[in-house]
Short mmCIF file of C-alpha atoms in Angstrom, two decimals:
data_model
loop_
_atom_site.label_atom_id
_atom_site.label_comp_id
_atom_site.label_asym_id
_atom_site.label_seq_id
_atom_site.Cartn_x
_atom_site.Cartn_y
_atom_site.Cartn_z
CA UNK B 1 108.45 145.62 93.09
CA UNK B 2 112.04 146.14 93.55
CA UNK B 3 113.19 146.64 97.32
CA UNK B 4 115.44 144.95 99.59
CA UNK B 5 113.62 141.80 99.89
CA UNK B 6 116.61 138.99 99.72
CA UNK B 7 116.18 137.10 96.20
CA UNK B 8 115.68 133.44 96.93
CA UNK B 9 118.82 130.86 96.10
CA UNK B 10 116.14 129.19 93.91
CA UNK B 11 115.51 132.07 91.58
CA UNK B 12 116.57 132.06 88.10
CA UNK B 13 119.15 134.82 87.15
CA UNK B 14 119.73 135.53 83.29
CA UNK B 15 122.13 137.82 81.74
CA UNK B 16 121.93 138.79 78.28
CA UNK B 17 124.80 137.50 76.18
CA UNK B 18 127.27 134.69 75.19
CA UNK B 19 129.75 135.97 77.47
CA UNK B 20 130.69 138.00 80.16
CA UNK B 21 134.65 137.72 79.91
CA UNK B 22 137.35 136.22 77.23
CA UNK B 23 140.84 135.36 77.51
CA UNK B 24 142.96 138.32 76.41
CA UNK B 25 147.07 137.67 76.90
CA UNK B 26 146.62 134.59 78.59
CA UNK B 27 143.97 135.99 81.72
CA UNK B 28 140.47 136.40 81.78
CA UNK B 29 139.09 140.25 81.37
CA UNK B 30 135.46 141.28 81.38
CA UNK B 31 134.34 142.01 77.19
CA UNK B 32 133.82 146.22 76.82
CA UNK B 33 129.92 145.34 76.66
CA UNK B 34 130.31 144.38 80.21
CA UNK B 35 132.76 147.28 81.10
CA UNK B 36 129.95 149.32 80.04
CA UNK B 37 127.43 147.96 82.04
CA UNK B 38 129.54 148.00 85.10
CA UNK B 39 130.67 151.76 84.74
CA UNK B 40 126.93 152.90 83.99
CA UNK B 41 125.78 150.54 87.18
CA UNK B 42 128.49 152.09 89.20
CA UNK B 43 127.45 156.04 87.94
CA UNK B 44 123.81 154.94 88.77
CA UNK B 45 124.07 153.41 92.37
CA UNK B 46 127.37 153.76 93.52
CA UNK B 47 128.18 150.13 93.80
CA UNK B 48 129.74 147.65 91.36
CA UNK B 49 127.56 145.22 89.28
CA UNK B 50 125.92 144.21 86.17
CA UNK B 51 122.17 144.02 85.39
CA UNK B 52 120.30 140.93 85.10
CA UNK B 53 116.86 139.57 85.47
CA UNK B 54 116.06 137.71 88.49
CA UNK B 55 113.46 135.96 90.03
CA UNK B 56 111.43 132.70 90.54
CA UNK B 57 110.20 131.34 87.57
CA UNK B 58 108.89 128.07 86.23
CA UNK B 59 111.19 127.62 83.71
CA UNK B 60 114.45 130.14 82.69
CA UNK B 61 112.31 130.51 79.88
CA UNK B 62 109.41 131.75 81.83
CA UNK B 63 111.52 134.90 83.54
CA UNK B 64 112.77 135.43 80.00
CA UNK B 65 109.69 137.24 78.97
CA UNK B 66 110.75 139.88 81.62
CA UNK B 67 114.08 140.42 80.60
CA UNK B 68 114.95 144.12 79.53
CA UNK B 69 117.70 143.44 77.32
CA UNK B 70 118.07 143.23 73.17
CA UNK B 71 120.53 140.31 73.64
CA UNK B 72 119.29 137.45 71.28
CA UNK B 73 120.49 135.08 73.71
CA UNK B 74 119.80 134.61 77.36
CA UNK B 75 122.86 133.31 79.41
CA UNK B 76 121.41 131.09 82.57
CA UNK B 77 122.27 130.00 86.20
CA UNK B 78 120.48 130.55 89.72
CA UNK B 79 121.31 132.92 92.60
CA UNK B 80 122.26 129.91 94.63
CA UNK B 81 124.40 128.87 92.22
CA UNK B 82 126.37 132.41 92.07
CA UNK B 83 126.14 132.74 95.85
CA UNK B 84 128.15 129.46 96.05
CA UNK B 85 131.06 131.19 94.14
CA UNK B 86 130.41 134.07 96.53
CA UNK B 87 128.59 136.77 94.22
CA UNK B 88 125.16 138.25 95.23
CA UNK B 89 121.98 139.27 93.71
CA UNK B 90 120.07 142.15 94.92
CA UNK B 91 117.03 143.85 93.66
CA UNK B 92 118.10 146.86 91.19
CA UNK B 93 117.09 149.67 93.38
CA UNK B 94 113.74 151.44 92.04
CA UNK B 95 113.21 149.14 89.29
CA UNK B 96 110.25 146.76 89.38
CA UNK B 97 111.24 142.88 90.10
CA UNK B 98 112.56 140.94 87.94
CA UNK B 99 115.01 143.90 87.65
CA UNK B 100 118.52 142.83 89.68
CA UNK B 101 122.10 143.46 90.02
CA UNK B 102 124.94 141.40 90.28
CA UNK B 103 127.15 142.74 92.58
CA UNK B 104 130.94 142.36 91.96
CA UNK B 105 133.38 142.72 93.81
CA UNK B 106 135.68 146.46 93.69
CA UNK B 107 138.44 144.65 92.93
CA UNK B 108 137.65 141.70 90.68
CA UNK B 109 140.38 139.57 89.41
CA UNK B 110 140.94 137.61 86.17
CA UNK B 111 139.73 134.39 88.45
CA UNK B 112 136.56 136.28 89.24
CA UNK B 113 135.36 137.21 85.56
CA UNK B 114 137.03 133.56 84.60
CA UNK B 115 135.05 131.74 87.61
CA UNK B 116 131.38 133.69 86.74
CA UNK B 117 131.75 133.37 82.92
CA UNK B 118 132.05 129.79 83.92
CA UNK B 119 129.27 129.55 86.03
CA UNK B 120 127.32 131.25 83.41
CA UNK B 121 127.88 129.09 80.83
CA UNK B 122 126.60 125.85 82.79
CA UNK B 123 123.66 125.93 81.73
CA UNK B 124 121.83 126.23 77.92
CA UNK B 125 121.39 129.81 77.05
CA UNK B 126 117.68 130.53 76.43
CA UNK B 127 116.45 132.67 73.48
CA UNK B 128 115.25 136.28 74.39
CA UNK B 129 111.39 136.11 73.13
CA UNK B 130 111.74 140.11 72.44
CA UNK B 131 114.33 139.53 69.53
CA UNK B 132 113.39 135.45 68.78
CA UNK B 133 109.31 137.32 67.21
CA UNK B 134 111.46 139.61 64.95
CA UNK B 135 114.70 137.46 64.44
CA UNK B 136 116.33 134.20 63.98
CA UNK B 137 119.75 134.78 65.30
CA UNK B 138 122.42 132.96 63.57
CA UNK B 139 124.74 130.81 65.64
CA UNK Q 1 122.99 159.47 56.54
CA UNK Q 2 125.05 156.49 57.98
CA UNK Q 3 128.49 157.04 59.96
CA UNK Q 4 130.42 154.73 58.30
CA UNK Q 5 133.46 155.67 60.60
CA UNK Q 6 132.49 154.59 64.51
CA UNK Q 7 131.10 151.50 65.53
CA UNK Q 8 129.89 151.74 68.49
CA UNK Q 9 130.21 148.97 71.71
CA UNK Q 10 127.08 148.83 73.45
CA UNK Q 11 125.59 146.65 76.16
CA UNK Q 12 122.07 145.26 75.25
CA UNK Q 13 121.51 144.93 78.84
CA UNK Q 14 121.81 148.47 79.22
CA UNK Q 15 118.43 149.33 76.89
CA UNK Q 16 116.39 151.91 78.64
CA UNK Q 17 112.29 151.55 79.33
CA UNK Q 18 112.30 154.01 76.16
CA UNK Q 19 113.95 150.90 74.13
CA UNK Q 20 117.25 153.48 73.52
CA UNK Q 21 120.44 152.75 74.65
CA UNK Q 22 123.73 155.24 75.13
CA UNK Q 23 126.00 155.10 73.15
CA UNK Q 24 129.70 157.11 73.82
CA UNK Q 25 132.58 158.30 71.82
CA UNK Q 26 135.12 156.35 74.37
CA UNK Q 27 133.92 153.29 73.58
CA UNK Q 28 134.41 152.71 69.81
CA UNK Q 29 135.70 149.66 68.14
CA UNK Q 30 138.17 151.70 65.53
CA UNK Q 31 140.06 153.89 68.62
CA UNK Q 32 139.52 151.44 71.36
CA UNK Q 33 137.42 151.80 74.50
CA UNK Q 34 138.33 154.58 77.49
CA UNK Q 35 139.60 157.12 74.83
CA UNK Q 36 138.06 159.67 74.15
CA UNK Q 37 137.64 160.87 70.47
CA UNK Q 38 136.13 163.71 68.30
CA UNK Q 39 135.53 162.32 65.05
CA UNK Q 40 135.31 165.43 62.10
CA UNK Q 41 131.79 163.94 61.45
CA UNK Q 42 129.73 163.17 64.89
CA UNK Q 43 126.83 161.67 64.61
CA UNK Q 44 123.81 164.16 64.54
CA UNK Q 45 119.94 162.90 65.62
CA UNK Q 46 118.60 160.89 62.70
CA UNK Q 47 122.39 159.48 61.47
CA UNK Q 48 122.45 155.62 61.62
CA UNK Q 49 125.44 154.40 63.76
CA UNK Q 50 126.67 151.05 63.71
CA UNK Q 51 126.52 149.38 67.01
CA UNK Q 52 128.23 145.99 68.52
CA UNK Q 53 127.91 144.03 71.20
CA UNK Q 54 130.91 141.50 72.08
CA UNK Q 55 128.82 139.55 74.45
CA UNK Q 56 126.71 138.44 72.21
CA UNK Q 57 128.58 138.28 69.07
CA UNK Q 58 125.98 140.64 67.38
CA UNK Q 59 126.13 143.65 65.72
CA UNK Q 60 123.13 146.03 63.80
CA UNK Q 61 122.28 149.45 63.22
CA UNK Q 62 120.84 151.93 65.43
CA UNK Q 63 119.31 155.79 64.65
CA UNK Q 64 120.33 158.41 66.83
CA UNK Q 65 117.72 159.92 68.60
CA UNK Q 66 119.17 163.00 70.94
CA UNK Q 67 122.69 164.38 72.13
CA UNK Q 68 122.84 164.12 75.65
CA UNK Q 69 126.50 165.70 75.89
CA UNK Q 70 129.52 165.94 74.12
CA UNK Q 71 130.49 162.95 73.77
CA UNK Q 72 126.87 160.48 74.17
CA UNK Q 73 124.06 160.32 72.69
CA UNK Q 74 120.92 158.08 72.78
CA UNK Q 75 120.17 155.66 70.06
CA UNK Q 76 117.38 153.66 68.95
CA UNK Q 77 118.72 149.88 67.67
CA UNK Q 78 116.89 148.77 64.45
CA UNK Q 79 116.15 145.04 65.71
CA UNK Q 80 115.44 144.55 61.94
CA UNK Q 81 119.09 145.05 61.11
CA UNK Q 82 120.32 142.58 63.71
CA UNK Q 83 123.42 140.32 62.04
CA UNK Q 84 124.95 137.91 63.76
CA UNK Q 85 129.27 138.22 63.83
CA UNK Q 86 130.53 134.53 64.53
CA UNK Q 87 134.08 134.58 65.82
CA UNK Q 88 136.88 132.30 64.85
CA UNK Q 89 139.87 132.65 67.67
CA UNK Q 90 142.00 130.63 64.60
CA UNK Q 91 141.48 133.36 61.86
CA UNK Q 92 141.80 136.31 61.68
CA UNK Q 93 138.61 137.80 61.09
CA UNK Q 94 134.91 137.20 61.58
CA UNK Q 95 132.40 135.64 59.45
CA UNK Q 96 129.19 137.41 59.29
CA UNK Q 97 125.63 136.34 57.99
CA UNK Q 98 124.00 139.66 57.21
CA UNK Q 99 120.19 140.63 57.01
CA UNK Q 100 117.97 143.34 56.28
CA UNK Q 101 120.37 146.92 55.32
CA UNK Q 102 123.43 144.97 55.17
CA UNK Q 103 122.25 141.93 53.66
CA UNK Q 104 125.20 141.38 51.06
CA UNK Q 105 125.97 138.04 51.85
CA UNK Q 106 128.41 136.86 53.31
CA UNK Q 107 130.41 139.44 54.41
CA UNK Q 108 133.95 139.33 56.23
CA UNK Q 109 134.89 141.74 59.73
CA UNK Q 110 138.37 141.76 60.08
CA UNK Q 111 140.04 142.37 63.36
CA UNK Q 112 143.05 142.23 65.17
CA UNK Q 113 142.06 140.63 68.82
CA UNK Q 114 139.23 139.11 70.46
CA UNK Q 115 137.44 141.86 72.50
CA UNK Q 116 139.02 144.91 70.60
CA UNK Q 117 139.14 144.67 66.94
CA UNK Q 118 141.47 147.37 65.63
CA UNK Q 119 139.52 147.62 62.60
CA UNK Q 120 135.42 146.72 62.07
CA UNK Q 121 135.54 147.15 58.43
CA UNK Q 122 132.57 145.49 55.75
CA UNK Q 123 134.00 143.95 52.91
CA UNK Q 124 132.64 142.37 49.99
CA UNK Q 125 133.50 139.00 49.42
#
């Protein structure tokens, strides 16, 4: 269950998406989806981040089966991998595990969003089992 | 009845253990996102809305299911309605495979910029 147990560098972390951020006017800015997210995370628990699914799994496709989102497409990476670029993940307070929050910085800049849509996008995205049973997404 | 007017950004991360998501009148692809508007038609429980997602290039249909104040509301996404929006940076405009209540294949978004399309407009093509 969700707590303040510290989430292993080994787990998997998936976001639901293609992106987190584009290039608008020459710097990287987080898309509205994402904007969203981190105004509703911030109204919820006073801090700034974005939901994901985290935990250890087998396979990224093994967490997937946990992940509350609609997103067709599961974007992929570990907590290790976004604590090396100096971004945690913590368990999404009162929400059963796999249920976790990327924390962001306050103030993040256009190398931030640039730097973790980056990191994101390392690794295959996986397909979200909820929407792959009703729909074959299109790429 | 569908309002053919707003199209609505959502996050598909943000779907609640109820399978709704929020939806909010400052955060609509034809005014643009932090501005808040009062269209002459707002949507009323049981309208379909169009909804979009620019993380994941997708856009379908939801039905809304409550007001929760002036400006939100809760909405149910129809995962049968789910079309995918591929984007071309080159063009302007998206190409769009279409299925289930908007299967009129293929159909062409038009839009202005990457994250913010001016205009989210169906045409026939």
């Amino acid at each position: 269950m969700g707590g303040t147990a510290v989430i292993p560098d080994e787990a998997w972390v998936l976001r639901g998406g293609k992106r987190v951020a584009a290039i608008v006017d020459g710097a990287a800015q987080p898309v509205w989806s994402v904007v969203r997210n981190l105004i509703a995370v911030e109204g919820e628990y006073r801090q700034s981040g974005l939901c994901v699914t985290a935990g250890i799994a087998d396979s990224p496709e093994a967490l997937a089966i946990h992940a509350a989102t609609l997103s067709p497409e599961l974007m992929v990476t570990t907590v290790g991998e976004l604590r090396a670029i100096h971004l945690d993940v913590v368990p999404e307070p009162g929400k059963p595990s796999p249920a976790a929050l990327l924390l962001i910085p306050d103030e993040p800049t256009a190398d931030t969003w640039s730097t973790l849509d980056s990191v994101l996008g390392l690794r295959p995205r996986v397909k979200n089992p909820k929407i792959a049973d009703t729909k074959q997404v299109e790429k | 009845m569908k309002s053919d007017q707003l199209t609505f950004i959502v996050d598909l991360n943000d779907v609640r253990d109820d399978g709704c998501l929020v939806i909010a009148m400052d955060f609509t692809q034809t005014y643009g996102p932090c501005r808040t508007i009062i269209p002459s038609n707002p949507p009323q429980p049981g309208d379909r809305v169009d909804l979009y997602s620019d993380a994941d290039d997708v856009a379908l249909v939801g039905t809304v299911q409550a007001q929760l104040s002036a400006l939100e509301y809760t909405v149910r996404p129809d995962l049968d309605t789910y079309y995918c929006v591929s984007l071309s940076v080159t063009t302007p405009g998206w190409r769009a495979t279409t299925w289930g209540s908007h299967s009129q294949l293929p159909a062409l978004f038009t839009t202005d910029r990457f994250t913010l399309p001016s205009k989210f407009e169906l045409l026939n093509v």
